[in-house]
Amino acid sequence: MYRHVEQRLAQYIREFLQRRYPEATLPNVVIEQPPKVELGDFAIPVFPFAKPLRTAPLKIAESIRGEIGPIEGIAEMQVAPPGYLNIKIERGWIAAALATDQKPAIAISAGKVLVEHTSINPNKAAHIGHLRNAILGDTFVRQLRFAGREVDVQNYIDNTGVQVADVVVGFTQIEKKSRAEIEALTRQPRFDYYCWDLYARVSQWYEQDKRNLQVRAQTLHGIEDASSETAAIAELISTAVLRRHLETMDRLDIEYDFLPRESEILHLHFWDAAFTKLKDSGVLTYENEGKNKGCWVMRRAGTARAGADDSPELATPNKKKANGSDAIGDDDDVLSEIPLKPGVDIRPSGISEEDQKVIVRSNGTVGYVGKDIAYHMWKFGLLGRDFGYRKFYRYPNRHECWISATEGEKDHPHFGDVAEIYNVIDTRQSEAQNTVIEALRGLGHNEAADHYTHFSYEMVALTPRCAAELGYALSDEDKTRSYIEVSGRKGFGVKADDLLDKLIVSAKNEVDSRHPQLSDGDRLSIATQIAIGALRYFMLKFTKQSVIAFDFKEALSFEGETGPYAQYAVVRATSIFKKAAIDPDAFARELPSTISPADLGEFLRGESATEIWELWLASSKTSYVVNQCIQTTEPAHLAKHAFQLAQLFNTFYHRHPILSEADERRKQFLLATVAVVRRELIRTLAVMGITVPPIM
């Protein structure tokens, strides 16, 4: 409801000003939240309107307050110098809407959203860094679905790359295993752990003799030949490891709809189709000389055309292609007009050598970015080709996950051809992501490029204490660092399943001590919910661009900004109803008949009710915060919302003896407060992928 009132307030003010000043071009109405609730629930700075309206901010604010008329849900407006409108919500009105769980209709953008996340190389066990990607992506999917969007979840599988080739080298060259022996190993539990250790050994083998890298190159070529024994072994290994990855993520309630594989992008000739379009449009050009001789290149994302800094009017001539992109580089006379900077070598393509991004190497092999361009053209329905599809993994809830194939099943869901794309990939992939966007723009698909978002994030490391707990030997220097970086190639890191197992064991020790009367199965179930809640919350509470230093003790704490703290607030709220022998969900459903808007308004009125009003106001913001997360691609806002709700509730819990309240009407109001906060906390945590155990 908070979001609904905010949007309506902004709309009314803008329409009022437009009527008063019909000739003016108005900026957007910006609504802020005052530092103290006593000042109001909304604050609107009027300064941006002063210049276009040629009127003093205070005068504009006074005219709005005095002439705009009544707005449903708004109690009063106050003018504050030097030019603010402080606005208070009608507390009883919004509380009644919140108590009855009203959900005003909102405009939902058309079209399907595609979120790609996780994308682990299928060559070894998933590690803690992969968990951050998957948790961020899954939470963003949940937020989009909460907001009413249709979402496809994809997990791109690079099953023909260097990492898979290295494990194939390990099995065939170091361990000398046959295909049959490897197949037998894939059926062993946690085959991905075996590959983890082997991958580190292969890296050491390369370091011992650089000539061994020739074997990698040969293996890569073999993998690309679908009919080869090498390709069959790579398929065997990558598929077995991929299945383990899905099992690991399933422990966190993370699901996928479709697993597109790089092998099908190659075998179904996605790149060939994209290559033709890129050449025909001039996005790709062939180099006849220089360090990139024999390569197909495109302009590196974010670089200006040569000479643009010195002569922008010449660097952007009035020649356009049919698709709207610049025609610079196609005519010698245009190139000759561009003043060169010292040391800048202009190629026939019109791209300086330093600004070139190689897409196809001189040996004819296409790089990762080229295949990614083709893949994203398919995502937007711009390629004219499609995958084959077959069922690969069925989740406990019967949801089917599909995988790409050269020849698939006849009946399958429709994937691709989406309106928006969010790629959850770490910050190190920024250049590659921007290159794909640049290619889309060069092809004339500006709308697609505008709806392509790189959902970037920083790495996950370990605190020295966490690394020591996991058994890693640390130097004196390591012990003084703020975090220890992990390296899968060196075999140093935390496997995702090991992390989950250790968190569950730690949580169960706490549950065992608190609830020995419960069965071991019940204690394990509760511990698992706490552990997963702790992990997911820990990964979400930091902003995306923060390096996370993971720590067991901090994540599992029942105090402070943690998952267990938020879960415990819900358990505490539930216990109030349990003591009163009331079903909390039934009570919440029956609120419209048990408490009136007048009662809510009465108990929320005045300074004495400010503390409780803050709790109701925070509870009304769930949809508002989810929308904020989507707009900024920053799930951390929701973690902050959950923590704030839990904090405010715990303060309320300690200050108000609810069940012993003598005034029955006030008691019903206090119970209504608990019911609303409990519902919103459960809802918020669910969007974060966190469930709440019955007791803690």
PDB file of N, CA and C in Angstrom, residues 117-177:
ATOM      1  N   HIS A 117      21.462 -17.111 -14.449  1.00  0.00           N
ATOM      2  CA  HIS A 117      22.370 -17.068 -13.304  1.00  0.00           C
ATOM      3  C   HIS A 117      23.014 -18.418 -13.050  1.00  0.00           C
ATOM      4  N   THR A 118      23.961 -18.428 -12.166  1.00  0.00           N
ATOM      5  CA  THR A 118      24.792 -19.559 -11.743  1.00  0.00           C
ATOM      6  C   THR A 118      25.897 -19.826 -12.766  1.00  0.00           C
ATOM      7  N   SER A 119      25.551 -20.457 -13.901  1.00  0.00           N
ATOM      8  CA  SER A 119      26.490 -20.625 -15.021  1.00  0.00           C
ATOM      9  C   SER A 119      27.865 -21.117 -14.569  1.00  0.00           C
ATOM     10  N   ILE A 120      27.876 -22.222 -13.842  1.00  0.00           N
ATOM     11  CA  ILE A 120      29.134 -22.801 -13.356  1.00  0.00           C
ATOM     12  C   ILE A 120      29.737 -23.674 -14.453  1.00  0.00           C
ATOM     13  N   ASN A 121      31.046 -23.587 -14.640  1.00  0.00           N
ATOM     14  CA  ASN A 121      31.698 -24.516 -15.559  1.00  0.00           C
ATOM     15  C   ASN A 121      31.500 -25.936 -15.044  1.00  0.00           C
ATOM     16  N   PRO A 122      31.011 -26.847 -15.879  1.00  0.00           N
ATOM     17  CA  PRO A 122      30.697 -28.208 -15.398  1.00  0.00           C
ATOM     18  C   PRO A 122      31.938 -29.098 -15.370  1.00  0.00           C
ATOM     19  N   ASN A 123      32.929 -28.661 -14.586  1.00  0.00           N
ATOM     20  CA  ASN A 123      34.185 -29.414 -14.523  1.00  0.00           C
ATOM     21  C   ASN A 123      34.582 -29.807 -13.111  1.00  0.00           C
ATOM     22  N   LYS A 124      33.855 -29.296 -12.112  1.00  0.00           N
ATOM     23  CA  LYS A 124      34.187 -29.613 -10.722  1.00  0.00           C
ATOM     24  C   LYS A 124      33.042 -29.150  -9.831  1.00  0.00           C
ATOM     25  N   ALA A 125      33.170 -29.397  -8.535  1.00  0.00           N
ATOM     26  CA  ALA A 125      32.120 -29.036  -7.584  1.00  0.00           C
ATOM     27  C   ALA A 125      31.907 -27.527  -7.530  1.00  0.00           C
ATOM     28  N   ALA A 126      30.669 -27.129  -7.273  1.00  0.00           N
ATOM     29  CA  ALA A 126      30.353 -25.713  -7.064  1.00  0.00           C
ATOM     30  C   ALA A 126      31.024 -25.236  -5.783  1.00  0.00           C
ATOM     31  N   HIS A 127      31.438 -23.960  -5.766  1.00  0.00           N
ATOM     32  CA  HIS A 127      32.081 -23.414  -4.576  1.00  0.00           C
ATOM     33  C   HIS A 127      31.316 -22.203  -4.055  1.00  0.00           C
ATOM     34  N   ILE A 128      31.840 -21.599  -3.010  1.00  0.00           N
ATOM     35  CA  ILE A 128      31.129 -20.537  -2.303  1.00  0.00           C
ATOM     36  C   ILE A 128      30.845 -19.331  -3.197  1.00  0.00           C
ATOM     37  N   GLY A 129      31.755 -19.036  -4.139  1.00  0.00           N
ATOM     38  CA  GLY A 129      31.519 -17.925  -5.062  1.00  0.00           C
ATOM     39  C   GLY A 129      30.324 -18.163  -5.959  1.00  0.00           C
ATOM     40  N   HIS A 130      30.158 -19.426  -6.392  1.00  0.00           N
ATOM     41  CA  HIS A 130      28.999 -19.770  -7.220  1.00  0.00           C
ATOM     42  C   HIS A 130      27.698 -19.583  -6.434  1.00  0.00           C
ATOM     43  N   LEU A 131      27.771 -19.815  -5.130  1.00  0.00           N
ATOM     44  CA  LEU A 131      26.565 -19.660  -4.316  1.00  0.00           C
ATOM     45  C   LEU A 131      26.089 -18.214  -4.302  1.00  0.00           C
ATOM     46  N   ARG A 132      27.028 -17.270  -4.285  1.00  0.00           N
ATOM     47  CA  ARG A 132      26.601 -15.869  -4.301  1.00  0.00           C
ATOM     48  C   ARG A 132      25.857 -15.561  -5.595  1.00  0.00           C
ATOM     49  N   ASN A 133      26.388 -16.027  -6.714  1.00  0.00           N
ATOM     50  CA  ASN A 133      25.732 -15.825  -8.003  1.00  0.00           C
ATOM     51  C   ASN A 133      24.328 -16.413  -7.987  1.00  0.00           C
ATOM     52  N   ALA A 134      24.234 -17.676  -7.577  1.00  0.00           N
ATOM     53  CA  ALA A 134      22.952 -18.376  -7.618  1.00  0.00           C
ATOM     54  C   ALA A 134      21.926 -17.756  -6.670  1.00  0.00           C
ATOM     55  N   ILE A 135      22.361 -17.359  -5.478  1.00  0.00           N
ATOM     56  CA  ILE A 135      21.439 -16.769  -4.497  1.00  0.00           C
ATOM     57  C   ILE A 135      20.977 -15.396  -4.960  1.00  0.00           C
ATOM     58  N   LEU A 136      21.894 -14.587  -5.498  1.00  0.00           N
ATOM     59  CA  LEU A 136      21.502 -13.291  -6.051  1.00  0.00           C
ATOM     60  C   LEU A 136      20.498 -13.475  -7.183  1.00  0.00           C
ATOM     61  N   GLY A 137      20.815 -14.388  -8.097  1.00  0.00           N
ATOM     62  CA  GLY A 137      19.936 -14.606  -9.245  1.00  0.00           C
ATOM     63  C   GLY A 137      18.580 -15.141  -8.848  1.00  0.00           C
ATOM     64  N   ASP A 138      18.565 -16.141  -7.978  1.00  0.00           N
ATOM     65  CA  ASP A 138      17.299 -16.742  -7.559  1.00  0.00           C
ATOM     66  C   ASP A 138      16.438 -15.734  -6.809  1.00  0.00           C
ATOM     67  N   THR A 139      17.057 -14.914  -5.966  1.00  0.00           N
ATOM     68  CA  THR A 139      16.299 -13.904  -5.234  1.00  0.00           C
ATOM     69  C   THR A 139      15.717 -12.868  -6.181  1.00  0.00           C
ATOM     70  N   PHE A 140      16.493 -12.491  -7.200  1.00  0.00           N
ATOM     71  CA  PHE A 140      15.987 -11.524  -8.171  1.00  0.00           C
ATOM     72  C   PHE A 140      14.812 -12.111  -8.946  1.00  0.00           C
ATOM     73  N   VAL A 141      14.874 -13.397  -9.276  1.00  0.00           N
ATOM     74  CA  VAL A 141      13.754 -14.079  -9.936  1.00  0.00           C
ATOM     75  C   VAL A 141      12.514 -14.017  -9.048  1.00  0.00           C
ATOM     76  N   ARG A 142      12.688 -14.303  -7.768  1.00  0.00           N
ATOM     77  CA  ARG A 142      11.564 -14.272  -6.824  1.00  0.00           C
ATOM     78  C   ARG A 142      10.977 -12.862  -6.716  1.00  0.00           C
ATOM     79  N   GLN A 143      11.843 -11.855  -6.750  1.00  0.00           N
ATOM     80  CA  GLN A 143      11.358 -10.475  -6.691  1.00  0.00           C
ATOM     81  C   GLN A 143      10.541 -10.122  -7.926  1.00  0.00           C
ATOM     82  N   LEU A 144      11.022 -10.520  -9.092  1.00  0.00           N
ATOM     83  CA  LEU A 144      10.288 -10.253 -10.333  1.00  0.00           C
ATOM     84  C   LEU A 144       8.926 -10.950 -10.317  1.00  0.00           C
ATOM     85  N   ARG A 145       8.893 -12.182  -9.868  1.00  0.00           N
ATOM     86  CA  ARG A 145       7.631 -12.929  -9.820  1.00  0.00           C
ATOM     87  C   ARG A 145       6.696 -12.333  -8.772  1.00  0.00           C
ATOM     88  N   PHE A 146       7.241 -11.872  -7.662  1.00  0.00           N
ATOM     89  CA  PHE A 146       6.426 -11.195  -6.650  1.00  0.00           C
ATOM     90  C   PHE A 146       5.764  -9.961  -7.256  1.00  0.00           C
ATOM     91  N   ALA A 147       6.473  -9.303  -8.158  1.00  0.00           N
ATOM     92  CA  ALA A 147       5.948  -8.091  -8.809  1.00  0.00           C
ATOM     93  C   ALA A 147       5.029  -8.416  -9.983  1.00  0.00           C
ATOM     94  N   GLY A 148       4.783  -9.700 -10.236  1.00  0.00           N
ATOM     95  CA  GLY A 148       3.826 -10.091 -11.262  1.00  0.00           C
ATOM     96  C   GLY A 148       4.420 -10.387 -12.626  1.00  0.00           C
ATOM     97  N   ARG A 149       5.763 -10.397 -12.742  1.00  0.00           N
ATOM     98  CA  ARG A 149       6.374 -10.651 -14.039  1.00  0.00           C
ATOM     99  C   ARG A 149       6.476 -12.151 -14.320  1.00  0.00           C
ATOM    100  N   GLU A 150       6.394 -12.495 -15.616  1.00  0.00           N
ATOM    101  CA  GLU A 150       6.639 -13.868 -16.056  1.00  0.00           C
ATOM    102  C   GLU A 150       8.139 -14.006 -16.290  1.00  0.00           C
ATOM    103  N   VAL A 151       8.748 -15.023 -15.679  1.00  0.00           N
ATOM    104  CA  VAL A 151      10.200 -15.142 -15.710  1.00  0.00           C
ATOM    105  C   VAL A 151      10.617 -16.538 -16.145  1.00  0.00           C
ATOM    106  N   ASP A 152      11.603 -16.584 -17.047  1.00  0.00           N
ATOM    107  CA  ASP A 152      12.307 -17.818 -17.381  1.00  0.00           C
ATOM    108  C   ASP A 152      13.669 -17.777 -16.704  1.00  0.00           C
ATOM    109  N   VAL A 153      14.061 -18.898 -16.093  1.00  0.00           N
ATOM    110  CA  VAL A 153      15.349 -18.971 -15.410  1.00  0.00           C
ATOM    111  C   VAL A 153      16.264 -19.899 -16.203  1.00  0.00           C
ATOM    112  N   GLN A 154      17.391 -19.363 -16.643  1.00  0.00           N
ATOM    113  CA  GLN A 154      18.326 -20.156 -17.428  1.00  0.00           C
ATOM    114  C   GLN A 154      19.691 -20.197 -16.757  1.00  0.00           C
ATOM    115  N   ASN A 155      20.366 -21.305 -16.969  1.00  0.00           N
ATOM    116  CA  ASN A 155      21.688 -21.545 -16.402  1.00  0.00           C
ATOM    117  C   ASN A 155      22.568 -21.991 -17.567  1.00  0.00           C
ATOM    118  N   TYR A 156      23.406 -21.081 -18.063  1.00  0.00           N
ATOM    119  CA  TYR A 156      24.221 -21.360 -19.250  1.00  0.00           C
ATOM    120  C   TYR A 156      25.353 -22.321 -18.892  1.00  0.00           C
ATOM    121  N   ILE A 157      25.520 -23.350 -19.709  1.00  0.00           N
ATOM    122  CA  ILE A 157      26.499 -24.397 -19.425  1.00  0.00           C
ATOM    123  C   ILE A 157      27.595 -24.375 -20.493  1.00  0.00           C
ATOM    124  N   ASP A 158      28.788 -23.964 -20.105  1.00  0.00           N
ATOM    125  CA  ASP A 158      29.932 -23.940 -21.020  1.00  0.00           C
ATOM    126  C   ASP A 158      30.610 -25.307 -20.977  1.00  0.00           C
ATOM    127  N   ASN A 159      30.064 -26.237 -21.742  1.00  0.00           N
ATOM    128  CA  ASN A 159      30.560 -27.617 -21.692  1.00  0.00           C
ATOM    129  C   ASN A 159      31.603 -27.922 -22.760  1.00  0.00           C
ATOM    130  N   THR A 160      32.082 -26.891 -23.473  1.00  0.00           N
ATOM    131  CA  THR A 160      33.119 -27.130 -24.483  1.00  0.00           C
ATOM    132  C   THR A 160      34.348 -26.258 -24.230  1.00  0.00           C
ATOM    133  N   GLY A 161      34.419 -25.627 -23.068  1.00  0.00           N
ATOM    134  CA  GLY A 161      35.492 -24.676 -22.799  1.00  0.00           C
ATOM    135  C   GLY A 161      36.738 -25.299 -22.197  1.00  0.00           C
ATOM    136  N   VAL A 162      37.680 -24.423 -21.854  1.00  0.00           N
ATOM    137  CA  VAL A 162      38.992 -24.836 -21.356  1.00  0.00           C
ATOM    138  C   VAL A 162      38.878 -25.640 -20.066  1.00  0.00           C
ATOM    139  N   GLN A 163      37.973 -25.226 -19.169  1.00  0.00           N
ATOM    140  CA  GLN A 163      37.887 -25.899 -17.868  1.00  0.00           C
ATOM    141  C   GLN A 163      37.478 -27.361 -18.019  1.00  0.00           C
ATOM    142  N   VAL A 164      36.490 -27.624 -18.891  1.00  0.00           N
ATOM    143  CA  VAL A 164      36.087 -29.013 -19.133  1.00  0.00           C
ATOM    144  C   VAL A 164      37.214 -29.761 -19.825  1.00  0.00           C
ATOM    145  N   ALA A 165      37.873 -29.111 -20.775  1.00  0.00           N
ATOM    146  CA  ALA A 165      38.995 -29.746 -21.477  1.00  0.00           C
ATOM    147  C   ALA A 165      40.079 -30.168 -20.492  1.00  0.00           C
ATOM    148  N   ASP A 166      40.335 -29.330 -19.469  1.00  0.00           N
ATOM    149  CA  ASP A 166      41.379 -29.663 -18.500  1.00  0.00           C
ATOM    150  C   ASP A 166      41.049 -30.922 -17.706  1.00  0.00           C
ATOM    151  N   VAL A 167      39.789 -31.095 -17.350  1.00  0.00           N
ATOM    152  CA  VAL A 167      39.420 -32.306 -16.611  1.00  0.00           C
ATOM    153  C   VAL A 167      39.498 -33.531 -17.529  1.00  0.00           C
ATOM    154  N   VAL A 168      39.124 -33.366 -18.781  1.00  0.00           N
ATOM    155  CA  VAL A 168      39.287 -34.466 -19.745  1.00  0.00           C
ATOM    156  C   VAL A 168      40.763 -34.837 -19.844  1.00  0.00           C
ATOM    157  N   VAL A 169      41.638 -33.838 -19.910  1.00  0.00           N
ATOM    158  CA  VAL A 169      43.084 -34.087 -19.936  1.00  0.00           C
ATOM    159  C   VAL A 169      43.508 -34.853 -18.690  1.00  0.00           C
ATOM    160  N   GLY A 170      42.964 -34.468 -17.534  1.00  0.00           N
ATOM    161  CA  GLY A 170      43.320 -35.140 -16.292  1.00  0.00           C
ATOM    162  C   GLY A 170      42.966 -36.613 -16.303  1.00  0.00           C
ATOM    163  N   PHE A 171      41.765 -36.918 -16.773  1.00  0.00           N
ATOM    164  CA  PHE A 171      41.336 -38.320 -16.812  1.00  0.00           C
ATOM    165  C   PHE A 171      42.117 -39.132 -17.844  1.00  0.00           C
ATOM    166  N   THR A 172      42.301 -38.547 -19.026  1.00  0.00           N
ATOM    167  CA  THR A 172      42.881 -39.328 -20.127  1.00  0.00           C
ATOM    168  C   THR A 172      44.401 -39.325 -20.153  1.00  0.00           C
ATOM    169  N   GLN A 173      45.033 -38.226 -19.717  1.00  0.00           N
ATOM    170  CA  GLN A 173      46.489 -38.123 -19.820  1.00  0.00           C
ATOM    171  C   GLN A 173      47.202 -38.393 -18.496  1.00  0.00           C
ATOM    172  N   ILE A 174      46.630 -37.929 -17.389  1.00  0.00           N
ATOM    173  CA  ILE A 174      47.291 -38.128 -16.098  1.00  0.00           C
ATOM    174  C   ILE A 174      46.878 -39.456 -15.481  1.00  0.00           C
ATOM    175  N   GLU A 175      45.575 -39.714 -15.452  1.00  0.00           N
ATOM    176  CA  GLU A 175      45.094 -40.956 -14.826  1.00  0.00           C
ATOM    177  C   GLU A 175      44.962 -42.111 -15.809  1.00  0.00           C
ATOM    178  N   LYS A 176      45.089 -41.798 -17.113  1.00  0.00           N
ATOM    179  CA  LYS A 176      45.060 -42.833 -18.162  1.00  0.00           C
ATOM    180  C   LYS A 176      43.798 -43.700 -18.083  1.00  0.00           C
ATOM    181  N   LYS A 177      42.662 -43.087 -17.825  1.00  0.00           N
ATOM    182  CA  LYS A 177      41.419 -43.843 -17.689  1.00  0.00           C
ATOM    183  C   LYS A 177      40.684 -43.928 -19.019  1.00  0.00           C
TER     184      LYS A 177
END
